[in-house]
Coordinates of C-alpha atoms in Angstrom, one line a residue:
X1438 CA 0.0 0.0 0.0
X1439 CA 1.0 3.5 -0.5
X1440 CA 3.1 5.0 2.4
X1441 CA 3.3 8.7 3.8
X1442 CA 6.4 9.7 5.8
X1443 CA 6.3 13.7 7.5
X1444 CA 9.3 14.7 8.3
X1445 CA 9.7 17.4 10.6
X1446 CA 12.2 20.0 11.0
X1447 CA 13.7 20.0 7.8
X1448 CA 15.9 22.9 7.9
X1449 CA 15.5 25.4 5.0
X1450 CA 18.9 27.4 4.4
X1451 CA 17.7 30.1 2.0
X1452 CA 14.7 31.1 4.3
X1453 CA 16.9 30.3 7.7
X1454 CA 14.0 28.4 9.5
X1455 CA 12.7 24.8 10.0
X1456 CA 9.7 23.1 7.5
X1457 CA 7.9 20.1 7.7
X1458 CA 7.6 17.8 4.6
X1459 CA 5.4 15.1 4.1
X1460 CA 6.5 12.6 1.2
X1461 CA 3.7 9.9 -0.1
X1462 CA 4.9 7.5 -2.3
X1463 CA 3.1 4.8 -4.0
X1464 CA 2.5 1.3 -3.5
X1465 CA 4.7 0.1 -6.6
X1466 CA 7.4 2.3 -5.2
X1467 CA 8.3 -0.5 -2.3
X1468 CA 6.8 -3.5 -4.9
X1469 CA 9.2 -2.3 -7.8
X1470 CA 12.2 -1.6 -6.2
X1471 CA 14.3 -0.9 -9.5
X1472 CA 11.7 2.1 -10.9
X1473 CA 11.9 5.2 -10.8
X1474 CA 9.4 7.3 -10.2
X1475 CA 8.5 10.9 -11.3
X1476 CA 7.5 13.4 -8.9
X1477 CA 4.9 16.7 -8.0
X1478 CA 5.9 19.2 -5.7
X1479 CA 2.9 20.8 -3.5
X1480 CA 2.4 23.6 -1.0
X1481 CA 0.3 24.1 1.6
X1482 CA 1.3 20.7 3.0
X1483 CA -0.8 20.3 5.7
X1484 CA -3.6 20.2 3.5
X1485 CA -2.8 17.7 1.0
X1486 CA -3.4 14.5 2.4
X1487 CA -5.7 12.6 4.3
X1488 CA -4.1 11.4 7.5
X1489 CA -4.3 11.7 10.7
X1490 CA -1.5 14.4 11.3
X1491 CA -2.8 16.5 8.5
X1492 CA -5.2 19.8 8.7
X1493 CA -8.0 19.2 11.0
X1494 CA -11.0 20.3 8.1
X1495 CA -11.2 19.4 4.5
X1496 CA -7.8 18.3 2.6
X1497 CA -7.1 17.9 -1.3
X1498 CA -7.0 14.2 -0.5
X1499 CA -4.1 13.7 -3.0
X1500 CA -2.9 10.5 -1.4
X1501 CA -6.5 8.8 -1.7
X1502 CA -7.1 10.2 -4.8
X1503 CA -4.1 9.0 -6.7
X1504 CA -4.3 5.6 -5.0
X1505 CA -7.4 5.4 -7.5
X1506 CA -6.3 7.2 -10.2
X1507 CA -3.7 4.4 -10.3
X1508 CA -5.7 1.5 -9.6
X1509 CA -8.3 2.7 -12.4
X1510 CA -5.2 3.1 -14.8
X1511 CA -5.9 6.9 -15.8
X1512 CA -2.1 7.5 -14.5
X1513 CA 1.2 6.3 -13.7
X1514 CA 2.3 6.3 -10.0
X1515 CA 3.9 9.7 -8.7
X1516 CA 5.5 10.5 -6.0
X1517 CA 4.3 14.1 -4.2
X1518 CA 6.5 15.5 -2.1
X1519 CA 3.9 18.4 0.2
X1520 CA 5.2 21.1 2.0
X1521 CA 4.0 22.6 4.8
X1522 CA 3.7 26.7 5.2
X1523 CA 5.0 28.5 7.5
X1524 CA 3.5 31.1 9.7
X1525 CA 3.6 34.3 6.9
X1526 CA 2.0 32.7 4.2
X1527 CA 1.3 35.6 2.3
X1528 CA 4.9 36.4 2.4
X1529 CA 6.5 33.2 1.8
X1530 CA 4.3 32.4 -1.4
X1531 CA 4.7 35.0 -3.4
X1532 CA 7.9 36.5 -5.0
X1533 CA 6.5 40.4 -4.7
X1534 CA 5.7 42.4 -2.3
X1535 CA 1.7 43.6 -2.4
X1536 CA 1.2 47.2 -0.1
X1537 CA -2.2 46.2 -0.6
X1538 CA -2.3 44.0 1.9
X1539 CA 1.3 45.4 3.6
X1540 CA 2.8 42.0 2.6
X1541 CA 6.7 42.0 1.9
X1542 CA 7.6 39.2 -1.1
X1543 CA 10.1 37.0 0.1
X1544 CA 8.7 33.5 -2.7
X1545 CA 12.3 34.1 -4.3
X1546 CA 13.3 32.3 -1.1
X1547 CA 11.2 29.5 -1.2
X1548 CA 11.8 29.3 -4.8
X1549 CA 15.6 28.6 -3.8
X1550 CA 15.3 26.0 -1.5
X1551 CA 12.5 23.9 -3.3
X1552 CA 14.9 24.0 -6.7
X1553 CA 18.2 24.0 -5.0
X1554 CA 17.8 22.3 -1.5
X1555 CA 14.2 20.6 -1.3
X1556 CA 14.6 18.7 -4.9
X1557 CA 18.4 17.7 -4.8
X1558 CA 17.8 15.8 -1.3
X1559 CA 14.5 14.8 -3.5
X1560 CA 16.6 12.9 -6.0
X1561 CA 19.2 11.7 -3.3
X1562 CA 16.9 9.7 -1.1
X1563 CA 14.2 8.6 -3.6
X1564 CA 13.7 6.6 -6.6
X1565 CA 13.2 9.4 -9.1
X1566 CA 13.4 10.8 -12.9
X1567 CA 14.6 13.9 -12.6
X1568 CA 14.1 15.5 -15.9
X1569 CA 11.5 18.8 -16.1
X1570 CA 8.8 16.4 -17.9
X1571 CA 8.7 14.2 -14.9
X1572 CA 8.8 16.4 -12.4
X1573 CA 5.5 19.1 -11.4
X1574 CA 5.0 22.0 -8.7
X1575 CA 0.9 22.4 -8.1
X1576 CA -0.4 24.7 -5.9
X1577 CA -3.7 26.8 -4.9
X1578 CA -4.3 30.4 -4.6
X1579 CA -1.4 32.1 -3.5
X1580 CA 0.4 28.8 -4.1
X1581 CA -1.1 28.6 -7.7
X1582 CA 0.7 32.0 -8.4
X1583 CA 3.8 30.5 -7.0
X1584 CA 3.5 27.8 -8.8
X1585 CA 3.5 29.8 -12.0
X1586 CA 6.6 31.9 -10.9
X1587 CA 8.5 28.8 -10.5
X1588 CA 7.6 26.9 -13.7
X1589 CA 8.8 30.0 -15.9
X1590 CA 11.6 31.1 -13.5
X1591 CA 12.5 27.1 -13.7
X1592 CA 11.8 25.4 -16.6
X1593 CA 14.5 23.4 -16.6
X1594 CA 13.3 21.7 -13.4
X1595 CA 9.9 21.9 -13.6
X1596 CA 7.9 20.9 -16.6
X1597 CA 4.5 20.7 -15.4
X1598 CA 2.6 23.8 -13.4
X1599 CA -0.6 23.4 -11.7
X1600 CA -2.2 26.5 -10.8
X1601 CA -5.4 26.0 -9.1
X1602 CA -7.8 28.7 -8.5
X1603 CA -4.5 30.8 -8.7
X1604 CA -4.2 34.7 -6.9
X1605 CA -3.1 36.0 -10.7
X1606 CA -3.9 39.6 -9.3
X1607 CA -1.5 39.6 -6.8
X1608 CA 0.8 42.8 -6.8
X1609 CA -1.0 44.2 -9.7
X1610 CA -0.1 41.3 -12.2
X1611 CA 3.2 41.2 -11.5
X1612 CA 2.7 37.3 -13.3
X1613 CA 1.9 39.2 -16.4
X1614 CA 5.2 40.6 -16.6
X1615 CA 7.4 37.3 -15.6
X1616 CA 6.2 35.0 -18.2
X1617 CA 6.8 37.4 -20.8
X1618 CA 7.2 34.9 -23.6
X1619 CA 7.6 31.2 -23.7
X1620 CA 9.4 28.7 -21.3
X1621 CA 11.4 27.3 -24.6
X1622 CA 10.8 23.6 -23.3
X1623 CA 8.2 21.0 -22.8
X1624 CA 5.7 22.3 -20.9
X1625 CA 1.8 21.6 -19.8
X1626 CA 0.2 24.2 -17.3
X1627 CA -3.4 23.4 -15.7
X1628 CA -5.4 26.2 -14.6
X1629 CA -9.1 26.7 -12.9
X1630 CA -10.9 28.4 -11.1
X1631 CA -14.4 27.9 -9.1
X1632 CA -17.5 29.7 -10.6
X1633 CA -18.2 31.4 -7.1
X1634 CA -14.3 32.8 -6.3
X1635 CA -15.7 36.5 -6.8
X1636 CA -15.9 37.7 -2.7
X1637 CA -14.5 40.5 -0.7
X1638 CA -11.4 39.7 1.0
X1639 CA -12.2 42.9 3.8
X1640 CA -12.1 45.8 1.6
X1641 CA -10.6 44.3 -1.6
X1642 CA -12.6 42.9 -4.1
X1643 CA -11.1 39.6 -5.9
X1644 CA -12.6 38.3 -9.1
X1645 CA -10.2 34.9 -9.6
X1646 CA -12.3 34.3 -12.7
X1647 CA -11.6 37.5 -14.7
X1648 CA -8.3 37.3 -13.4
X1649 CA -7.1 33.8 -14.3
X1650 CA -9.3 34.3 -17.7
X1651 CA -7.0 36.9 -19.2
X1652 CA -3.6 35.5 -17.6
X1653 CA -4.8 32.2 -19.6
X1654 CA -5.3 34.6 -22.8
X1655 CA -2.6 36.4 -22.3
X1656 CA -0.6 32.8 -22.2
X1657 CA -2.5 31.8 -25.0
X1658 CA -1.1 35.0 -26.9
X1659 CA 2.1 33.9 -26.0
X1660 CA 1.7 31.2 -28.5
X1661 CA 0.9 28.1 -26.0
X1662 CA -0.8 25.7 -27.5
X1663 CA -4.3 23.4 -26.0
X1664 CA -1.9 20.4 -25.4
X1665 CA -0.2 22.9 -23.3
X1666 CA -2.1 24.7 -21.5
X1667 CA -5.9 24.3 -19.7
X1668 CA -8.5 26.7 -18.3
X1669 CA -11.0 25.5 -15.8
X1670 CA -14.2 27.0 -14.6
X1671 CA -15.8 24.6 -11.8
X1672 CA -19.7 25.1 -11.7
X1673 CA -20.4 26.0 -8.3
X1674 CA -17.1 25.4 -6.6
X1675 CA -15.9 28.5 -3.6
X1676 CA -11.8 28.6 -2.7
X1677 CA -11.5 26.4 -0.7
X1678 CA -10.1 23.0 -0.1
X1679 CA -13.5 21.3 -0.2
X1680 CA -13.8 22.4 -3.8
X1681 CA -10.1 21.3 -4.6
X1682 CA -10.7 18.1 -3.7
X1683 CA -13.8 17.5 -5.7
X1684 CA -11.4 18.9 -8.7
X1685 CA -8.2 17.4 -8.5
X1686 CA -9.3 13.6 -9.9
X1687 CA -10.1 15.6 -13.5
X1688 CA -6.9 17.5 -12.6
X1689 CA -3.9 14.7 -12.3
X1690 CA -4.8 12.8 -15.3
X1691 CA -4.4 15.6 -17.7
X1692 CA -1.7 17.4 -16.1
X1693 CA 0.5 14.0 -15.0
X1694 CA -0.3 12.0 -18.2
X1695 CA 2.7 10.9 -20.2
X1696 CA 5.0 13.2 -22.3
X1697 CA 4.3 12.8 -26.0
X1698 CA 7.1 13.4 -28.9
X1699 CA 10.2 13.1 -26.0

């Protein structure tokens, strides 16, 4: 059976401070012990499994989830690698600051050690392929925009971004002006959104839908193609883990399937 191992102070040198991982890894991975697997990074880690030492409320459920996905055959087994927040989200997630909400932008940081300390101890300890195709970063709202930062700043390591109900309007578009043409590799991004993410958050208005609509045209413009790149509206679905849940068993197989023509 598929196996989930947290570890705890894992000690993140670019942000000088302590994180806690939690690292699930499919059932073939201790059947098959010559394959290697590929792997998705995800934030927010307390909310991404169900287990007993994960967020008390709803979680994405990835573990369950892609225990079926793989049973059903709609995917190969992935590794996920989840990591846990720390106390200033809005800092840590996002690479600038927003006086909006008087948040400094320190997601440069946590771009370093996920590429250059998280993923190289990754590959060490694990069965994995390590080439950008195998390997994703998913996130949701302020780690969807993150998740965007780091598949253009990063192509080279990560080929696949999921950006799930992602904050695009964060620091006045700032994402606009990073992916300002093309990655220049393989690629497949995932996008969505829930039909009800248009709220108030105290006296800002957010519209996710608008926002993540033109960002998706605005990639489109760039010249990514529909075998690249996906726009979801959910009917119905708020921002909230509930709602990612119900999403992410359409998500996986389209974002995780196979690379074609490498």
């Amino acid at each position: 059976m598929s196996d989930i191992r947290i570890l705890h102070d894992f000690y993140s040198y670019p942000e000088g401070t302590k994180r806690t991982l939690r690292i699930y890894t499919p059932a073939l991975y201790s059947l098959e012990p010559e394959r290697r697997f590929p792997v998705l990074y995800m934030m927010d880690g307390q909310n991404v499994f169900s287990h007993p030492e994960s967020a008390i409320y709803h979680t994405w459920c990835a573990n369950t989830t892609m225990d079926q996905l793989i049973l059903e055959g709609r995917i190969r087994p992935w590794i996920i690698v989840a990591v846990d927040h720390l106390p200033n989200r809005f800092a840590e997630y996002v690479p600038w600051p927003d006086a909006a909400v008087g948040a400094d932008g320190r997601g440069w940081l946590f771009a370093d050690f996920l590429t250059n300390h998280l993923k190289p101890f990754v590959d060490q300890n694990y069965r994995t392929l390590r080439e950008p195709h195998w390997t994703g970063v998913m996130g949701s709202s302020l780690g969807g925009l993150m998740s965007l930062a780091l598949g253009k700043s990063n192509p080279h390591i990560f080929g696949r971004i999921g950006a799930v109900s992602p904050s695009i309007m964060w620091a006045d578009g700032e994402i606009f002006r990073l992916w300002n043409g093309p990655t220049g590799q393989w690629c497949k991004i995932y996008m969505d959104t829930g039909s009800l993410e248009r709220y108030w958050y105290y006296d800002i208005y957010l519209d996710y839908i608008e926002a993540t609509m033109k960002f998706y045209n605005h990639l489109k413009n760039l010249g990514l193609g529909d075998h690249e790149l996906r726009y979801v509206v959910a009917d119905n679905h708020f921002h909230n883990e509930e709602a990612w849940q119900a999403r992410l068993p359409d998500i996986l197989p389209w974002l995780l399937e196979d690379a074609k023509g490498i």
